Amino acid sequence: MKMNKMVVSLLAAGVMASPLAHATNGYMPIGYGVKNEAMGGASIALPLDSIAAANNPAGMVMVGDHIDFALTWFRPNREAEITGNNCSGFAGPGCTLNGKYSGNGRSNFFIPDFGYNKMISADTSLGVSVYGNGGMNTQYNTNPLGKIGGGGNLGINLSQLFIAPTWAMKVNQTNAVGVSLNLAYQMFSATGLGPFAGPPPGNASSNYTAVTDKGTDTSTGYGVRLGWTGEVTPTVTLGATYQSKTKMGKFNKYSGLFAEQGSFDIPANYGVGIAVKAAPETTVAFDVERINYADVPSVGTPFTALPPTFGGSGPYLGASNGPGFGWKNINAYKLGVSHAYSSTFTLRAGYDHCDQPIPNSQTLLNILAPGVVQDHLSLGGTWKLADKSEISVAYVHAFSKTVNGSGSIPGTPGGAPLGGGEANISMHEDSIGISYGW
């Protein structure tokens, strides 16, 4: 009962926290758990704490009895620039959206994680990992769409939380398998999208009353994550993991914004990893991960043109074939090094690189979700305390990246619907995480 209350309390804290959740590959973290984040997210063959189920469930049986609490301070910097726009044909003479805009109306976020693992026999464990899976937040206090009917702040807030009960077992001395039931909860809100929420005959949505400024909506869903680890030699360990698409309930308040009447599933992802003990004190880990953003219509369907009633030839927002953010499937590559300087201190460092999920043609809607960063460097360490507990820290920097639009704003300068031009989006990020475990 005590543990159940602890998990519920952490769930409430996680829901109240408004991510972006850690430095990101698209909108998902480079890794889960402070120790693995310090190694650039490399974790599939290297379980280090009781949040390991988020990376590879099989690793939980390698962790043993453990409890971990973590908190990460996350600070993203989001910017947009519109150039070459002339919206006079849409909103009257002199109209232009040109300018630079800051999406940092809110800049500081705090994301908790929690893990608990218990060996129920010499070769079997049961545990639970609770963690922020991903998310996206922007708040433009000066609305880039203000001159064409975008009232108030422009932005979105998407946050996703997983609770993952996990079973893992050693099938022999060198191999282990595991499975997590991913119980997911997500929250979403959008503001300032007035130009896309007009009534007929100028409507851009299949349900213009459910596009913007509807407060926070929530949905729940579930999926599974499977994992395996195997010791090939005394110095080489391999791992593999697969997470199914997490089928989520619909955001009914935003059924006119997201494709399939408010559907927003969490994409499948999978990966392989290797951990090599290069020396008694040094371990090198490398992962390759695939994230299938394009397989979720609200995330992956391109925004190519506004609908006919809005002067274009595309589908309506919210329709079954409606547009999304146009994200592509991506690969992420993660390299980490861990070195034990002494019996009480371990130093870690890492690098993560991911493909670009946002094409140049899709930057307009992605003013709301500029998840363009691709390169991350990380550094951290663990100090073991006299009572056998430990404190770990990780710092991650995501280098600034800009994606310049190409054919991104529908229309031609001076004409309908939006007057053409380009939307350019930029982001960089920093995070500091700390965890305490025993």
PDB file of N, CA and C in Angstrom, residues 20-44 51 54-56 72 74 113 131-135 225 241 269-272 285-291 293 330-336 349-355 371-380 394-399 427 429-433:
ATOM      1  N   LEU A  20       8.690  19.865 -22.433  1.00  0.00           N
ATOM      2  CA  LEU A  20       9.542  18.896 -23.067  1.00  0.00           C
ATOM      3  C   LEU A  20      10.240  18.037 -22.004  1.00  0.00           C
ATOM      4  N   ALA A  21      10.344  16.756 -22.263  1.00  0.00           N
ATOM      5  CA  ALA A  21      10.907  15.852 -21.284  1.00  0.00           C
ATOM      6  C   ALA A  21      12.339  15.498 -21.651  1.00  0.00           C
ATOM      7  N   HIS A  22      13.284  16.176 -21.055  1.00  0.00           N
ATOM      8  CA  HIS A  22      14.720  15.976 -21.271  1.00  0.00           C
ATOM      9  C   HIS A  22      15.121  16.378 -22.689  1.00  0.00           C
ATOM     10  N   ALA A  23      16.424  16.383 -22.932  1.00  0.00           N
ATOM     11  CA  ALA A  23      16.902  16.630 -24.293  1.00  0.00           C
ATOM     12  C   ALA A  23      16.342  15.556 -25.215  1.00  0.00           C
ATOM     13  N   THR A  24      16.040  15.938 -26.468  1.00  0.00           N
ATOM     14  CA  THR A  24      15.111  15.113 -27.237  1.00  0.00           C
ATOM     15  C   THR A  24      15.607  14.671 -28.599  1.00  0.00           C
ATOM     16  N   ASN A  25      15.199  13.444 -28.975  1.00  0.00           N
ATOM     17  CA  ASN A  25      15.256  12.955 -30.344  1.00  0.00           C
ATOM     18  C   ASN A  25      13.842  13.082 -30.907  1.00  0.00           C
ATOM     19  N   GLY A  26      13.571  14.187 -31.608  1.00  0.00           N
ATOM     20  CA  GLY A  26      12.183  14.489 -31.948  1.00  0.00           C
ATOM     21  C   GLY A  26      11.505  15.017 -30.703  1.00  0.00           C
ATOM     22  N   TYR A  27      10.501  14.328 -30.179  1.00  0.00           N
ATOM     23  CA  TYR A  27       9.953  14.732 -28.889  1.00  0.00           C
ATOM     24  C   TYR A  27      10.127  13.663 -27.824  1.00  0.00           C
ATOM     25  N   MET A  28      10.980  12.663 -28.071  1.00  0.00           N
ATOM     26  CA  MET A  28      11.269  11.646 -27.061  1.00  0.00           C
ATOM     27  C   MET A  28      12.665  11.853 -26.488  1.00  0.00           C
ATOM     28  N   PRO A  29      12.874  11.518 -25.206  1.00  0.00           N
ATOM     29  CA  PRO A  29      14.192  11.719 -24.588  1.00  0.00           C
ATOM     30  C   PRO A  29      15.278  10.901 -25.279  1.00  0.00           C
ATOM     31  N   ILE A  30      16.524  11.365 -25.145  1.00  0.00           N
ATOM     32  CA  ILE A  30      17.637  10.578 -25.682  1.00  0.00           C
ATOM     33  C   ILE A  30      17.819   9.286 -24.895  1.00  0.00           C
ATOM     34  N   GLY A  31      17.346   9.257 -23.654  1.00  0.00           N
ATOM     35  CA  GLY A  31      17.424   8.065 -22.817  1.00  0.00           C
ATOM     36  C   GLY A  31      16.652   8.301 -21.535  1.00  0.00           C
ATOM     37  N   TYR A  32      16.506   7.265 -20.741  1.00  0.00           N
ATOM     38  CA  TYR A  32      15.733   7.342 -19.506  1.00  0.00           C
ATOM     39  C   TYR A  32      16.636   6.964 -18.332  1.00  0.00           C
ATOM     40  N   GLY A  33      16.545   7.716 -17.262  1.00  0.00           N
ATOM     41  CA  GLY A  33      17.404   7.505 -16.105  1.00  0.00           C
ATOM     42  C   GLY A  33      18.622   8.405 -16.188  1.00  0.00           C
ATOM     43  N   VAL A  34      18.973   9.036 -15.072  1.00  0.00           N
ATOM     44  CA  VAL A  34      20.063  10.001 -15.041  1.00  0.00           C
ATOM     45  C   VAL A  34      21.386   9.376 -15.459  1.00  0.00           C
ATOM     46  N   LYS A  35      21.670   8.148 -15.015  1.00  0.00           N
ATOM     47  CA  LYS A  35      22.943   7.514 -15.352  1.00  0.00           C
ATOM     48  C   LYS A  35      23.074   7.305 -16.852  1.00  0.00           C
ATOM     49  N   ASN A  36      22.029   6.797 -17.482  1.00  0.00           N
ATOM     50  CA  ASN A  36      22.109   6.539 -18.918  1.00  0.00           C
ATOM     51  C   ASN A  36      22.056   7.825 -19.733  1.00  0.00           C
ATOM     52  N   GLU A  37      21.359   8.846 -19.239  1.00  0.00           N
ATOM     53  CA  GLU A  37      21.390  10.133 -19.934  1.00  0.00           C
ATOM     54  C   GLU A  37      22.808  10.692 -19.974  1.00  0.00           C
ATOM     55  N   ALA A  38      23.567  10.501 -18.890  1.00  0.00           N
ATOM     56  CA  ALA A  38      24.945  10.970 -18.868  1.00  0.00           C
ATOM     57  C   ALA A  38      25.810  10.258 -19.890  1.00  0.00           C
ATOM     58  N   MET A  39      25.348   9.096 -20.367  1.00  0.00           N
ATOM     59  CA  MET A  39      26.067   8.335 -21.390  1.00  0.00           C
ATOM     60  C   MET A  39      25.438   8.519 -22.765  1.00  0.00           C
ATOM     61  N   GLY A  40      24.841   9.672 -23.008  1.00  0.00           N
ATOM     62  CA  GLY A  40      24.243   9.945 -24.306  1.00  0.00           C
ATOM     63  C   GLY A  40      23.014   9.113 -24.593  1.00  0.00           C
ATOM     64  N   GLY A  41      22.431   8.505 -23.555  1.00  0.00           N
ATOM     65  CA  GLY A  41      21.252   7.665 -23.724  1.00  0.00           C
ATOM     66  C   GLY A  41      21.566   6.210 -24.005  1.00  0.00           C
ATOM     67  N   ALA A  42      22.839   5.835 -24.189  1.00  0.00           N
ATOM     68  CA  ALA A  42      23.195   4.439 -24.465  1.00  0.00           C
ATOM     69  C   ALA A  42      22.825   3.564 -23.272  1.00  0.00           C
ATOM     70  N   SER A  43      21.937   2.594 -23.482  1.00  0.00           N
ATOM     71  CA  SER A  43      21.335   1.912 -22.337  1.00  0.00           C
ATOM     72  C   SER A  43      20.785   0.525 -22.639  1.00  0.00           C
ATOM     73  N   ILE A  44      20.609   0.158 -23.908  1.00  0.00           N
ATOM     74  CA  ILE A  44      19.889  -1.074 -24.238  1.00  0.00           C
ATOM     75  C   ILE A  44      20.615  -2.305 -23.730  1.00  0.00           C
ATOM     76  N   ILE A  51      15.082   2.428 -13.371  1.00  0.00           N
ATOM     77  CA  ILE A  51      14.325   3.019 -14.476  1.00  0.00           C
ATOM     78  C   ILE A  51      14.699   2.312 -15.774  1.00  0.00           C
ATOM     79  N   ALA A  54      12.402   1.391 -18.904  1.00  0.00           N
ATOM     80  CA  ALA A  54      12.076   2.345 -19.963  1.00  0.00           C
ATOM     81  C   ALA A  54      13.000   2.198 -21.162  1.00  0.00           C
ATOM     82  N   ASN A  55      14.192   1.639 -20.947  1.00  0.00           N
ATOM     83  CA  ASN A  55      15.166   1.436 -22.015  1.00  0.00           C
ATOM     84  C   ASN A  55      15.146   0.013 -22.552  1.00  0.00           C
ATOM     85  N   ASN A  56      15.081  -0.962 -21.649  1.00  0.00           N
ATOM     86  CA  ASN A  56      15.059  -2.386 -22.001  1.00  0.00           C
ATOM     87  C   ASN A  56      14.599  -3.164 -20.775  1.00  0.00           C
ATOM     88  N   THR A  72      14.720  16.160 -13.107  1.00  0.00           N
ATOM     89  CA  THR A  72      15.494  16.821 -14.148  1.00  0.00           C
ATOM     90  C   THR A  72      14.945  18.225 -14.394  1.00  0.00           C
ATOM     91  N   PHE A  74      14.862  21.141 -16.991  1.00  0.00           N
ATOM     92  CA  PHE A  74      14.998  21.171 -18.435  1.00  0.00           C
ATOM     93  C   PHE A  74      14.688  22.562 -18.947  1.00  0.00           C
ATOM     94  N   ASP A 113      11.217  11.283 -12.258  1.00  0.00           N
ATOM     95  CA  ASP A 113      11.218   9.865 -12.625  1.00  0.00           C
ATOM     96  C   ASP A 113      11.310   9.048 -11.348  1.00  0.00           C
ATOM     97  N   TYR A 131       7.954   7.405 -15.636  1.00  0.00           N
ATOM     98  CA  TYR A 131       8.838   8.354 -16.303  1.00  0.00           C
ATOM     99  C   TYR A 131       8.082   9.179 -17.342  1.00  0.00           C
ATOM    100  N   GLY A 132       8.612  10.368 -17.612  1.00  0.00           N
ATOM    101  CA  GLY A 132       8.091  11.185 -18.700  1.00  0.00           C
ATOM    102  C   GLY A 132       8.572  10.628 -20.020  1.00  0.00           C
ATOM    103  N   ASN A 133       7.631  10.206 -20.860  1.00  0.00           N
ATOM    104  CA  ASN A 133       8.020   9.591 -22.133  1.00  0.00           C
ATOM    105  C   ASN A 133       8.441  10.622 -23.166  1.00  0.00           C
ATOM    106  N   GLY A 134       7.807  11.756 -23.162  1.00  0.00           N
ATOM    107  CA  GLY A 134       8.121  12.783 -24.142  1.00  0.00           C
ATOM    108  C   GLY A 134       7.108  13.899 -24.050  1.00  0.00           C
ATOM    109  N   GLY A 135       7.277  14.894 -24.933  1.00  0.00           N
ATOM    110  CA  GLY A 135       6.332  15.988 -24.930  1.00  0.00           C
ATOM    111  C   GLY A 135       6.850  17.170 -25.711  1.00  0.00           C
ATOM    112  N   ARG A 225       6.424  -3.151 -23.998  1.00  0.00           N
ATOM    113  CA  ARG A 225       7.829  -3.114 -24.404  1.00  0.00           C
ATOM    114  C   ARG A 225       8.458  -4.455 -24.055  1.00  0.00           C
ATOM    115  N   THR A 241      15.471  -4.315 -27.948  1.00  0.00           N
ATOM    116  CA  THR A 241      14.198  -3.954 -27.334  1.00  0.00           C
ATOM    117  C   THR A 241      13.221  -3.475 -28.397  1.00  0.00           C
ATOM    118  N   ASN A 269       8.797   2.185 -31.248  1.00  0.00           N
ATOM    119  CA  ASN A 269      10.240   2.380 -31.378  1.00  0.00           C
ATOM    120  C   ASN A 269      10.954   1.098 -30.993  1.00  0.00           C
ATOM    121  N   TYR A 270      12.136   0.914 -31.528  1.00  0.00           N
ATOM    122  CA  TYR A 270      12.904  -0.303 -31.241  1.00  0.00           C
ATOM    123  C   TYR A 270      14.376  -0.020 -31.448  1.00  0.00           C
ATOM    124  N   GLY A 271      15.233  -0.895 -30.900  1.00  0.00           N
ATOM    125  CA  GLY A 271      16.654  -0.640 -31.024  1.00  0.00           C
ATOM    126  C   GLY A 271      17.493  -1.817 -30.594  1.00  0.00           C
ATOM    127  N   VAL A 272      18.779  -1.720 -30.877  1.00  0.00           N
ATOM    128  CA  VAL A 272      19.778  -2.708 -30.476  1.00  0.00           C
ATOM    129  C   VAL A 272      20.936  -1.967 -29.829  1.00  0.00           C
ATOM    130  N   ALA A 285      29.461   1.888 -24.407  1.00  0.00           N
ATOM    131  CA  ALA A 285      28.156   1.403 -24.875  1.00  0.00           C
ATOM    132  C   ALA A 285      27.749   2.159 -26.131  1.00  0.00           C
ATOM    133  N   PHE A 286      27.053   1.448 -27.018  1.00  0.00           N
ATOM    134  CA  PHE A 286      26.574   2.059 -28.260  1.00  0.00           C
ATOM    135  C   PHE A 286      25.214   1.479 -28.599  1.00  0.00           C
ATOM    136  N   ASP A 287      24.242   2.362 -28.894  1.00  0.00           N
ATOM    137  CA  ASP A 287      22.881   1.970 -29.262  1.00  0.00           C
ATOM    138  C   ASP A 287      22.511   2.568 -30.604  1.00  0.00           C
ATOM    139  N   VAL A 288      21.622   1.869 -31.313  1.00  0.00           N
ATOM    140  CA  VAL A 288      20.924   2.418 -32.470  1.00  0.00           C
ATOM    141  C   VAL A 288      19.430   2.239 -32.229  1.00  0.00           C
ATOM    142  N   GLU A 289      18.671   3.324 -32.309  1.00  0.00           N
ATOM    143  CA  GLU A 289      17.231   3.295 -32.037  1.00  0.00           C
ATOM    144  C   GLU A 289      16.463   3.816 -33.244  1.00  0.00           C
ATOM    145  N   ARG A 290      15.309   3.228 -33.509  1.00  0.00           N
ATOM    146  CA  ARG A 290      14.404   3.663 -34.573  1.00  0.00           C
ATOM    147  C   ARG A 290      13.105   4.133 -33.941  1.00  0.00           C
ATOM    148  N   ILE A 291      12.637   5.353 -34.322  1.00  0.00           N
ATOM    149  CA  ILE A 291      11.376   5.892 -33.821  1.00  0.00           C
ATOM    150  C   ILE A 291      10.472   6.143 -35.013  1.00  0.00           C
ATOM    151  N   TYR A 293       7.812   7.915 -36.074  1.00  0.00           N
ATOM    152  CA  TYR A 293       6.888   9.044 -35.985  1.00  0.00           C
ATOM    153  C   TYR A 293       5.888   9.057 -37.137  1.00  0.00           C
ATOM    154  N   ILE A 330      12.773   8.354 -37.769  1.00  0.00           N
ATOM    155  CA  ILE A 330      14.175   8.714 -37.577  1.00  0.00           C
ATOM    156  C   ILE A 330      14.957   7.584 -36.917  1.00  0.00           C
ATOM    157  N   ASN A 331      16.269   7.608 -37.122  1.00  0.00           N
ATOM    158  CA  ASN A 331      17.208   6.777 -36.378  1.00  0.00           C
ATOM    159  C   ASN A 331      17.979   7.662 -35.412  1.00  0.00           C
ATOM    160  N   ALA A 332      18.319   7.121 -34.246  1.00  0.00           N
ATOM    161  CA  ALA A 332      19.154   7.815 -33.271  1.00  0.00           C
ATOM    162  C   ALA A 332      20.347   6.931 -32.937  1.00  0.00           C
ATOM    163  N   TYR A 333      21.510   7.552 -32.817  1.00  0.00           N
ATOM    164  CA  TYR A 333      22.758   6.840 -32.560  1.00  0.00           C
ATOM    165  C   TYR A 333      23.355   7.378 -31.258  1.00  0.00           C
ATOM    166  N   LYS A 334      23.648   6.482 -30.322  1.00  0.00           N
ATOM    167  CA  LYS A 334      24.024   6.896 -28.976  1.00  0.00           C
ATOM    168  C   LYS A 334      25.320   6.200 -28.561  1.00  0.00           C
ATOM    169  N   LEU A 335      26.286   6.987 -28.110  1.00  0.00           N
ATOM    170  CA  LEU A 335      27.581   6.461 -27.687  1.00  0.00           C
ATOM    171  C   LEU A 335      27.882   6.977 -26.291  1.00  0.00           C
ATOM    172  N   GLY A 336      28.255   6.073 -25.385  1.00  0.00           N
ATOM    173  CA  GLY A 336      28.556   6.474 -24.023  1.00  0.00           C
ATOM    174  C   GLY A 336      29.763   5.749 -23.463  1.00  0.00           C
ATOM    175  N   ALA A 349      30.260  10.005 -19.797  1.00  0.00           N
ATOM    176  CA  ALA A 349      30.126  11.001 -20.856  1.00  0.00           C
ATOM    177  C   ALA A 349      29.486  10.331 -22.060  1.00  0.00           C
ATOM    178  N   GLY A 350      28.851  11.118 -22.939  1.00  0.00           N
ATOM    179  CA  GLY A 350      28.180  10.518 -24.087  1.00  0.00           C
ATOM    180  C   GLY A 350      27.859  11.499 -25.184  1.00  0.00           C
ATOM    181  N   TYR A 351      27.440  10.952 -26.307  1.00  0.00           N
ATOM    182  CA  TYR A 351      27.053  11.733 -27.487  1.00  0.00           C
ATOM    183  C   TYR A 351      25.872  11.043 -28.150  1.00  0.00           C
ATOM    184  N   ASP A 352      24.893  11.833 -28.549  1.00  0.00           N
ATOM    185  CA  ASP A 352      23.703  11.319 -29.238  1.00  0.00           C
ATOM    186  C   ASP A 352      23.488  12.139 -30.504  1.00  0.00           C
ATOM    187  N   HIS A 353      23.228  11.445 -31.616  1.00  0.00           N
ATOM    188  CA  HIS A 353      22.868  12.103 -32.868  1.00  0.00           C
ATOM    189  C   HIS A 353      21.639  11.431 -33.437  1.00  0.00           C
ATOM    190  N   CYS A 354      20.677  12.234 -33.893  1.00  0.00           N
ATOM    191  CA  CYS A 354      19.479  11.670 -34.523  1.00  0.00           C
ATOM    192  C   CYS A 354      19.244  12.314 -35.878  1.00  0.00           C
ATOM    193  N   ASP A 355      18.502  11.602 -36.728  1.00  0.00           N
ATOM    194  CA  ASP A 355      18.090  12.162 -38.011  1.00  0.00           C
ATOM    195  C   ASP A 355      17.151  13.345 -37.781  1.00  0.00           C
ATOM    196  N   GLY A 371      10.865  20.456 -32.860  1.00  0.00           N
ATOM    197  CA  GLY A 371      11.784  19.448 -32.336  1.00  0.00           C
ATOM    198  C   GLY A 371      12.905  19.135 -33.304  1.00  0.00           C
ATOM    199  N   VAL A 372      13.755  20.128 -33.592  1.00  0.00           N
ATOM    200  CA  VAL A 372      14.726  20.017 -34.679  1.00  0.00           C
ATOM    201  C   VAL A 372      16.137  19.657 -34.216  1.00  0.00           C
ATOM    202  N   VAL A 373      16.411  19.660 -32.907  1.00  0.00           N
ATOM    203  CA  VAL A 373      17.785  19.412 -32.459  1.00  0.00           C
ATOM    204  C   VAL A 373      18.217  17.997 -32.844  1.00  0.00           C
ATOM    205  N   GLN A 374      19.503  17.842 -33.165  1.00  0.00           N
ATOM    206  CA  GLN A 374      20.016  16.556 -33.630  1.00  0.00           C
ATOM    207  C   GLN A 374      21.239  16.066 -32.868  1.00  0.00           C
ATOM    208  N   ASP A 375      22.016  16.961 -32.282  1.00  0.00           N
ATOM    209  CA  ASP A 375      23.282  16.577 -31.658  1.00  0.00           C
ATOM    210  C   ASP A 375      23.291  16.954 -30.182  1.00  0.00           C
ATOM    211  N   HIS A 376      23.646  15.967 -29.333  1.00  0.00           N
ATOM    212  CA  HIS A 376      23.655  16.158 -27.891  1.00  0.00           C
ATOM    213  C   HIS A 376      24.994  15.679 -27.313  1.00  0.00           C
ATOM    214  N   LEU A 377      25.534  16.432 -26.371  1.00  0.00           N
ATOM    215  CA  LEU A 377      26.670  15.997 -25.575  1.00  0.00           C
ATOM    216  C   LEU A 377      26.238  15.914 -24.112  1.00  0.00           C
ATOM    217  N   SER A 378      26.764  14.911 -23.401  1.00  0.00           N
ATOM    218  CA  SER A 378      26.354  14.714 -22.017  1.00  0.00           C
ATOM    219  C   SER A 378      27.555  14.406 -21.139  1.00  0.00           C
ATOM    220  N   LEU A 379      27.416  14.709 -19.853  1.00  0.00           N
ATOM    221  CA  LEU A 379      28.465  14.469 -18.866  1.00  0.00           C
ATOM    222  C   LEU A 379      27.811  14.266 -17.514  1.00  0.00           C
ATOM    223  N   GLY A 380      28.355  13.344 -16.727  1.00  0.00           N
ATOM    224  CA  GLY A 380      27.784  13.115 -15.407  1.00  0.00           C
ATOM    225  C   GLY A 380      28.610  12.141 -14.597  1.00  0.00           C
ATOM    226  N   ALA A 394      23.582  14.326 -14.168  1.00  0.00           N
ATOM    227  CA  ALA A 394      23.820  14.329 -15.617  1.00  0.00           C
ATOM    228  C   ALA A 394      23.517  15.707 -16.164  1.00  0.00           C
ATOM    229  N   TYR A 395      24.405  16.198 -17.022  1.00  0.00           N
ATOM    230  CA  TYR A 395      24.166  17.429 -17.772  1.00  0.00           C
ATOM    231  C   TYR A 395      24.130  17.077 -19.255  1.00  0.00           C
ATOM    232  N   VAL A 396      23.104  17.564 -19.976  1.00  0.00           N
ATOM    233  CA  VAL A 396      22.974  17.315 -21.411  1.00  0.00           C
ATOM    234  C   VAL A 396      22.765  18.644 -22.119  1.00  0.00           C
ATOM    235  N   HIS A 397      23.546  18.857 -23.176  1.00  0.00           N
ATOM    236  CA  HIS A 397      23.367  20.038 -24.021  1.00  0.00           C
ATOM    237  C   HIS A 397      23.024  19.586 -25.429  1.00  0.00           C
ATOM    238  N   ALA A 398      21.919  20.104 -25.962  1.00  0.00           N
ATOM    239  CA  ALA A 398      21.543  19.872 -27.354  1.00  0.00           C
ATOM    240  C   ALA A 398      21.909  21.115 -28.150  1.00  0.00           C
ATOM    241  N   PHE A 399      22.758  20.952 -29.146  1.00  0.00           N
ATOM    242  CA  PHE A 399      23.282  22.082 -29.901  1.00  0.00           C
ATOM    243  C   PHE A 399      22.197  22.712 -30.783  1.00  0.00           C
ATOM    244  N   MET A 427      15.983  25.614 -32.421  1.00  0.00           N
ATOM    245  CA  MET A 427      15.927  25.184 -31.028  1.00  0.00           C
ATOM    246  C   MET A 427      17.309  24.805 -30.537  1.00  0.00           C
ATOM    247  N   GLU A 429      18.838  23.259 -26.370  1.00  0.00           N
ATOM    248  CA  GLU A 429      18.306  22.788 -25.087  1.00  0.00           C
ATOM    249  C   GLU A 429      19.438  22.513 -24.110  1.00  0.00           C
ATOM    250  N   ASP A 430      19.104  22.612 -22.816  1.00  0.00           N
ATOM    251  CA  ASP A 430      19.996  22.189 -21.737  1.00  0.00           C
ATOM    252  C   ASP A 430      19.165  21.492 -20.672  1.00  0.00           C
ATOM    253  N   SER A 431      19.769  20.507 -20.022  1.00  0.00           N
ATOM    254  CA  SER A 431      19.097  19.852 -18.906  1.00  0.00           C
ATOM    255  C   SER A 431      20.118  19.408 -17.873  1.00  0.00           C
ATOM    256  N   ILE A 432      19.689  19.423 -16.624  1.00  0.00           N
ATOM    257  CA  ILE A 432      20.491  18.903 -15.510  1.00  0.00           C
ATOM    258  C   ILE A 432      19.599  17.979 -14.698  1.00  0.00           C
ATOM    259  N   GLY A 433      20.036  16.737 -14.544  1.00  0.00           N
ATOM    260  CA  GLY A 433      19.275  15.754 -13.774  1.00  0.00           C
ATOM    261  C   GLY A 433      20.041  15.280 -12.568  1.00  0.00           C
TER     262      GLY A 433
END
